[in-house]
mmCIF file of C-alpha atoms and ligand atoms in Angstrom:
data_model
loop_
_atom_site.group_PDB
_atom_site.id
_atom_site.type_symbol
_atom_site.label_atom_id
_atom_site.label_comp_id
_atom_site.label_asym_id
_atom_site.label_seq_id
_atom_site.Cartn_x
_atom_site.Cartn_y
_atom_site.Cartn_z
ATOM 1 C CA UNK A 1 0.000 0.000 0.000
ATOM 2 C CA UNK A 2 1.380 3.419 -0.991
ATOM 3 C CA UNK A 3 -1.093 5.729 0.735
ATOM 4 C CA UNK A 4 -3.574 5.840 3.621
ATOM 5 C CA UNK A 5 -6.936 4.276 2.961
ATOM 6 C CA UNK A 6 -10.328 5.750 3.840
ATOM 7 C CA UNK A 7 -10.847 3.136 6.562
ATOM 8 C CA UNK A 8 -7.735 4.299 8.412
ATOM 9 C CA UNK A 9 -8.925 7.884 8.150
ATOM 10 C CA UNK A 10 -12.263 6.976 9.681
ATOM 11 C CA UNK A 11 -10.564 5.076 12.513
ATOM 12 C CA UNK A 12 -8.440 8.034 13.562
ATOM 13 C CA UNK A 13 -9.055 9.815 16.876
ATOM 14 C CA UNK A 14 -7.624 13.293 16.455
ATOM 15 C CA UNK A 15 -9.239 14.654 19.644
ATOM 16 C CA UNK A 16 -8.186 14.493 23.282
ATOM 17 C CA UNK A 17 -8.635 11.526 25.577
ATOM 18 C CA UNK A 18 -11.384 11.465 28.161
ATOM 19 C CA UNK A 19 -10.109 9.675 31.274
ATOM 20 C CA UNK A 20 -12.873 8.811 33.707
ATOM 21 C CA UNK A 21 -11.795 7.756 37.203
ATOM 22 C CA UNK A 22 -14.274 6.397 39.749
ATOM 23 C CA UNK A 23 -13.826 4.902 43.192
ATOM 24 C CA UNK A 24 -15.699 4.625 46.434
ATOM 25 C CA UNK A 25 -15.091 7.593 48.679
ATOM 26 C CA UNK A 26 -11.890 7.022 50.707
ATOM 27 C CA UNK A 27 -10.213 4.759 48.123
ATOM 28 C CA UNK A 28 -7.574 7.428 47.492
ATOM 29 C CA UNK A 29 -8.922 8.688 44.179
ATOM 30 C CA UNK A 30 -8.342 12.392 44.891
ATOM 31 C CA UNK A 31 -4.694 11.941 45.966
ATOM 32 C CA UNK A 32 -3.999 9.607 43.050
ATOM 33 C CA UNK A 33 -5.638 11.969 40.548
ATOM 34 C CA UNK A 34 -3.597 14.886 41.904
ATOM 35 C CA UNK A 35 -0.358 12.900 41.633
ATOM 36 C CA UNK A 36 -1.259 11.823 38.089
ATOM 37 C CA UNK A 37 -1.943 15.436 37.094
ATOM 38 C CA UNK A 38 1.465 16.489 38.382
ATOM 39 C CA UNK A 39 3.111 13.704 36.326
ATOM 40 C CA UNK A 40 1.287 14.849 33.178
ATOM 41 C CA UNK A 41 1.147 18.660 33.159
ATOM 42 C CA UNK A 42 -0.740 18.555 29.836
ATOM 43 C CA UNK A 43 -3.556 16.535 31.416
ATOM 44 C CA UNK A 44 -6.378 18.747 32.671
ATOM 45 C CA UNK A 45 -8.791 18.083 35.510
ATOM 46 C CA UNK A 46 -12.458 18.740 34.849
ATOM 47 C CA UNK A 47 -14.081 20.865 37.575
ATOM 48 C CA UNK A 48 -17.589 19.636 38.396
ATOM 49 C CA UNK A 49 -20.666 21.520 39.512
ATOM 50 C CA UNK A 50 -22.157 20.482 42.845
ATOM 51 C CA UNK A 51 -24.930 21.405 45.241
ATOM 52 C CA UNK A 52 -22.765 20.221 48.185
ATOM 53 C CA UNK A 53 -21.433 22.871 50.596
ATOM 54 C CA UNK A 54 -17.683 23.559 50.371
ATOM 55 C CA UNK A 55 -15.453 21.785 52.919
ATOM 56 C CA UNK A 56 -12.716 23.698 54.741
ATOM 57 C CA UNK A 57 -9.919 24.616 52.295
ATOM 58 C CA UNK A 58 -12.015 23.857 49.207
ATOM 59 C CA UNK A 59 -11.968 26.641 46.631
ATOM 60 C CA UNK A 60 -14.662 27.765 44.223
ATOM 61 C CA UNK A 61 -13.691 26.942 40.648
ATOM 62 C CA UNK A 62 -10.736 24.811 41.748
ATOM 63 C CA UNK A 63 -12.296 21.921 43.655
ATOM 64 C CA UNK A 64 -15.859 22.455 42.425
ATOM 65 C CA UNK A 65 -18.260 25.101 41.238
ATOM 66 C CA UNK A 66 -20.565 25.258 44.260
ATOM 67 C CA UNK A 67 -24.070 26.140 43.127
ATOM 68 C CA UNK A 68 -27.592 26.234 44.568
ATOM 69 C CA UNK A 69 -30.108 23.487 43.847
ATOM 70 C CA UNK A 70 -32.188 25.751 41.585
ATOM 71 C CA UNK A 71 -29.119 26.618 39.483
ATOM 72 C CA UNK A 72 -28.375 22.923 39.121
ATOM 73 C CA UNK A 73 -32.019 22.288 38.072
ATOM 74 C CA UNK A 74 -31.621 24.978 35.415
ATOM 75 C CA UNK A 75 -28.419 23.407 34.041
ATOM 76 C CA UNK A 76 -30.181 20.035 33.812
ATOM 77 C CA UNK A 77 -33.220 21.639 32.139
ATOM 78 C CA UNK A 78 -30.998 23.435 29.576
ATOM 79 C CA UNK A 79 -29.108 20.210 28.795
ATOM 80 C CA UNK A 80 -25.838 21.825 29.942
ATOM 81 C CA UNK A 81 -24.505 18.701 31.670
ATOM 82 C CA UNK A 82 -22.743 15.816 29.911
ATOM 83 C CA UNK A 83 -23.646 13.663 32.934
ATOM 84 C CA UNK A 84 -24.966 14.201 36.425
ATOM 85 C CA UNK A 85 -25.925 12.157 39.477
ATOM 86 C CA UNK A 86 -27.032 12.300 43.082
ATOM 87 C CA UNK A 87 -24.102 11.119 45.228
ATOM 88 C CA UNK A 88 -24.299 10.851 49.034
ATOM 89 C CA UNK A 89 -27.412 13.069 48.965
ATOM 90 C CA UNK A 90 -25.890 15.893 46.871
ATOM 91 C CA UNK A 91 -25.950 16.529 43.127
ATOM 92 C CA UNK A 92 -22.831 16.594 40.978
ATOM 93 C CA UNK A 93 -22.427 17.144 37.246
ATOM 94 C CA UNK A 94 -19.957 17.810 34.420
ATOM 95 C CA UNK A 95 -20.353 20.732 32.013
ATOM 96 C CA UNK A 96 -20.951 19.524 28.476
ATOM 97 C CA UNK A 97 -19.512 22.693 26.874
ATOM 98 C CA UNK A 98 -16.217 22.511 28.813
ATOM 99 C CA UNK A 99 -15.798 18.827 28.057
ATOM 100 C CA UNK A 100 -16.568 19.167 24.338
ATOM 101 C CA UNK A 101 -14.262 22.187 23.946
ATOM 102 C CA UNK A 102 -11.350 20.446 25.673
ATOM 103 C CA UNK A 103 -11.666 17.264 23.629
ATOM 104 C CA UNK A 104 -12.073 19.168 20.366
ATOM 105 C CA UNK A 105 -8.852 21.091 21.116
ATOM 106 C CA UNK A 106 -7.006 17.782 21.588
ATOM 107 C CA UNK A 107 -6.807 18.301 25.344
ATOM 108 C CA UNK A 108 -6.679 15.139 27.497
ATOM 109 C CA UNK A 109 -9.097 15.555 30.369
ATOM 110 C CA UNK A 110 -9.492 13.729 33.673
ATOM 111 C CA UNK A 111 -12.898 13.326 35.269
ATOM 112 C CA UNK A 112 -13.216 12.235 38.879
ATOM 113 C CA UNK A 113 -16.864 11.160 38.941
ATOM 114 C CA UNK A 114 -19.069 8.460 40.445
ATOM 115 C CA UNK A 115 -20.126 5.295 38.639
ATOM 116 C CA UNK A 116 -23.643 6.562 37.754
ATOM 117 C CA UNK A 117 -22.126 9.504 35.862
ATOM 118 C CA UNK A 118 -19.435 7.268 34.343
ATOM 119 C CA UNK A 119 -22.154 4.904 33.050
ATOM 120 C CA UNK A 120 -23.883 7.857 31.338
ATOM 121 C CA UNK A 121 -20.616 8.849 29.618
ATOM 122 C CA UNK A 122 -19.899 5.251 28.626
ATOM 123 C CA UNK A 123 -23.158 5.435 26.636
ATOM 124 C CA UNK A 124 -22.515 8.815 25.056
ATOM 125 C CA UNK A 125 -18.741 9.001 24.596
ATOM 126 C CA UNK A 126 -17.054 6.539 22.270
ATOM 127 C CA UNK A 127 -13.484 7.482 23.147
ATOM 128 C CA UNK A 128 -13.705 7.439 26.960
ATOM 129 C CA UNK A 129 -11.235 5.414 29.026
ATOM 130 C CA UNK A 130 -12.856 4.172 32.228
ATOM 131 C CA UNK A 131 -10.710 3.452 35.282
ATOM 132 C CA UNK A 132 -11.949 2.149 38.640
ATOM 133 C CA UNK A 133 -9.825 2.491 41.776
ATOM 134 C CA UNK A 134 -10.425 -0.191 44.400
ATOM 135 C CA UNK A 135 -9.425 0.027 48.068
ATOM 136 C CA UNK A 136 -7.674 -3.135 49.350
ATOM 137 C CA UNK A 137 -10.703 -4.063 51.536
ATOM 138 C CA UNK A 138 -13.923 -2.696 53.031
ATOM 139 C CA UNK A 139 -12.296 -2.660 56.508
ATOM 140 C CA UNK A 140 -9.416 -0.549 55.203
ATOM 141 C CA UNK A 141 -11.879 1.778 53.488
ATOM 142 C CA UNK A 142 -13.765 2.287 56.790
ATOM 143 C CA UNK A 143 -10.491 3.068 58.578
ATOM 144 C CA UNK A 144 -9.488 5.617 55.937
ATOM 145 C CA UNK A 145 -12.899 7.326 56.029
ATOM 146 C CA UNK A 146 -12.847 7.589 59.829
ATOM 147 C CA UNK A 147 -9.301 8.903 59.821
ATOM 148 C CA UNK A 148 -10.129 11.511 57.183
ATOM 149 C CA UNK A 149 -12.474 13.171 59.646
ATOM 150 C CA UNK A 150 -13.964 15.603 57.125
ATOM 151 C CA UNK A 151 -17.430 14.062 57.278
ATOM 152 C CA UNK A 152 -19.860 13.423 60.135
ATOM 153 C CA UNK A 153 -20.146 9.831 61.468
ATOM 154 C CA UNK A 154 -23.512 9.411 59.707
ATOM 155 C CA UNK A 155 -21.881 10.464 56.422
ATOM 156 C CA UNK A 156 -19.171 7.813 56.861
ATOM 157 C CA UNK A 157 -21.931 5.210 57.208
ATOM 158 C CA UNK A 158 -23.689 6.438 54.033
ATOM 159 C CA UNK A 159 -20.363 6.418 52.168
ATOM 160 C CA UNK A 160 -19.669 2.817 53.251
ATOM 161 C CA UNK A 161 -23.091 1.639 52.130
ATOM 162 C CA UNK A 162 -22.605 3.368 48.788
ATOM 163 C CA UNK A 163 -19.116 1.830 48.435
ATOM 164 C CA UNK A 164 -20.505 -1.693 48.041
ATOM 165 C CA UNK A 165 -22.925 -0.539 45.328
ATOM 166 C CA UNK A 166 -20.145 1.346 43.528
ATOM 167 C CA UNK A 167 -17.673 -1.563 43.703
ATOM 168 C CA UNK A 168 -20.296 -3.755 42.010
ATOM 169 C CA UNK A 169 -19.970 -1.455 38.972
ATOM 170 C CA UNK A 170 -16.190 -1.984 38.694
ATOM 171 C CA UNK A 171 -16.652 -4.913 36.301
ATOM 172 C CA UNK A 172 -17.674 -2.790 33.308
ATOM 173 C CA UNK A 173 -14.741 -0.359 33.586
ATOM 174 C CA UNK A 174 -11.803 -0.717 31.166
ATOM 175 C CA UNK A 175 -9.192 -0.813 33.940
ATOM 176 C CA UNK A 176 -9.127 -1.593 37.674
ATOM 177 C CA UNK A 177 -6.348 -0.145 39.841
ATOM 178 C CA UNK A 178 -5.995 -1.489 43.399
ATOM 179 C CA UNK A 179 -4.793 1.145 45.828
ATOM 180 C CA UNK A 180 -3.101 -0.935 48.512
ATOM 181 C CA UNK A 181 0.198 0.794 47.835
ATOM 182 C CA UNK A 182 0.050 4.429 46.666
ATOM 183 C CA UNK A 183 3.268 4.301 44.600
ATOM 184 C CA UNK A 184 2.244 1.152 42.771
ATOM 185 C CA UNK A 185 -1.298 2.398 42.137
ATOM 186 C CA UNK A 186 0.136 5.620 40.688
ATOM 187 C CA UNK A 187 2.508 3.612 38.485
ATOM 188 C CA UNK A 188 -0.477 1.633 37.160
ATOM 189 C CA UNK A 189 -2.433 4.811 36.434
ATOM 190 C CA UNK A 190 0.586 6.289 34.671
ATOM 191 C CA UNK A 191 0.899 3.160 32.488
ATOM 192 C CA UNK A 192 -2.755 3.423 31.506
ATOM 193 C CA UNK A 193 -2.331 7.048 30.387
ATOM 194 C CA UNK A 194 0.843 6.215 28.448
ATOM 195 C CA UNK A 195 -0.737 3.180 26.757
ATOM 196 C CA UNK A 196 -3.818 5.142 25.769
ATOM 197 C CA UNK A 197 -1.624 7.849 24.257
ATOM 198 C CA UNK A 198 0.179 5.212 22.171
ATOM 199 C CA UNK A 199 -3.012 3.851 20.581
ATOM 200 C CA UNK A 200 -2.541 3.637 16.824
ATOM 201 C CA UNK A 201 -5.664 5.704 16.209
ATOM 202 C CA UNK A 202 -4.247 8.531 18.347
ATOM 203 C CA UNK A 203 -0.880 8.393 16.582
ATOM 204 C CA UNK A 204 -2.478 8.770 13.199
ATOM 205 C CA UNK A 205 -1.224 12.353 12.897
ATOM 206 C CA UNK A 206 2.376 11.059 12.991
ATOM 207 C CA UNK A 207 1.673 8.336 10.411
ATOM 208 C CA UNK A 208 0.081 10.913 8.119
ATOM 209 C CA UNK A 209 3.340 12.871 7.950
ATOM 210 C CA UNK A 210 4.825 9.986 5.938
ATOM 211 C CA UNK A 211 2.152 10.447 3.263
ATOM 212 C CA UNK A 212 2.069 14.130 2.300
ATOM 213 C CA UNK A 213 -1.107 15.084 0.459
ATOM 214 C CA UNK A 214 -3.000 11.939 1.572
ATOM 215 C CA UNK A 215 -6.046 13.877 2.748
HETATM 216 P P1 5GP B 301 -16.950 14.566 47.329
HETATM 217 O O1 5GP B 301 -18.208 15.166 47.870
HETATM 218 O O2 5GP B 301 -16.302 13.639 48.321
HETATM 219 O O3 5GP B 301 -16.022 15.573 46.741
HETATM 220 O O4 5GP B 301 -17.377 13.638 46.087
HETATM 221 C C1 5GP B 301 -18.335 12.663 46.242
HETATM 222 C C2 5GP B 301 -18.454 11.828 44.994
HETATM 223 O O5 5GP B 301 -18.991 12.598 43.920
HETATM 224 C C3 5GP B 301 -17.137 11.267 44.489
HETATM 225 O O6 5GP B 301 -17.314 9.886 44.208
HETATM 226 C C4 5GP B 301 -16.886 12.018 43.225
HETATM 227 O O7 5GP B 301 -16.186 11.238 42.288
HETATM 228 C C5 5GP B 301 -18.299 12.274 42.749
HETATM 229 N N1 5GP B 301 -18.349 13.370 41.782
HETATM 230 C C6 5GP B 301 -17.637 14.517 41.788
HETATM 231 N N2 5GP B 301 -17.937 15.259 40.717
HETATM 232 C C7 5GP B 301 -18.856 14.567 40.005
HETATM 233 C C8 5GP B 301 -19.540 14.806 38.771
HETATM 234 O O8 5GP B 301 -19.385 15.813 38.094
HETATM 235 N N3 5GP B 301 -20.421 13.848 38.366
HETATM 236 C C9 5GP B 301 -20.651 12.709 39.071
HETATM 237 N N4 5GP B 301 -21.499 11.824 38.560
HETATM 238 N N5 5GP B 301 -19.998 12.450 40.224
HETATM 239 C C10 5GP B 301 -19.125 13.362 40.689
#
């Protein structure tokens, strides 16, 4: 073959990668995501909208966009959210416009969302890469949640109940990372990002350079 065929052209993915990370609360997802973002400065974190109140040290527009319930209703009504869900009694959602713009610009974007929202994106987004982070055990998860001390005791109980439901969803994710050792879990996440970036369809731009005038 001397050129690039139409089939190859159709199979190309010139846009950014959507990395969706889910985990039960306390599995270490936030710390792992932060570490991953510092390893890949060109990877951007999506900032969600939520009706939850800010915790101490959380910043508007950095951790979340904190909005009132009626504003959230309006975003849902206008179809502004790519996905949304009720998690631990509060609503959370991802802006469709921000997500679309990032992916169109070739920006890789990391979403830290629950499994209900991830399932919605799995339906709507062909190129998503879905990663589930598992804690080593339910006992360890309980310990971590109690130690974290940012939530009331009743909240810890709700989070534990939800954890079992969320872990049941792990089977349909593309990858499962077990966070029993932070360094190893980070290494696994890093390998996933690197492998996804090496996919032939994403490297199409480089192949094309060998065939000037092919398109
Ligand atoms: P937290 O209140 O502890 O920050 O987050 C609670 C849960 O909400 C976490 O599992 C987190 O991944 C999830 N979450 C955060 N943002 C979003 C979002 O935009 N959509 C969905 N579906 N879940 C989210």
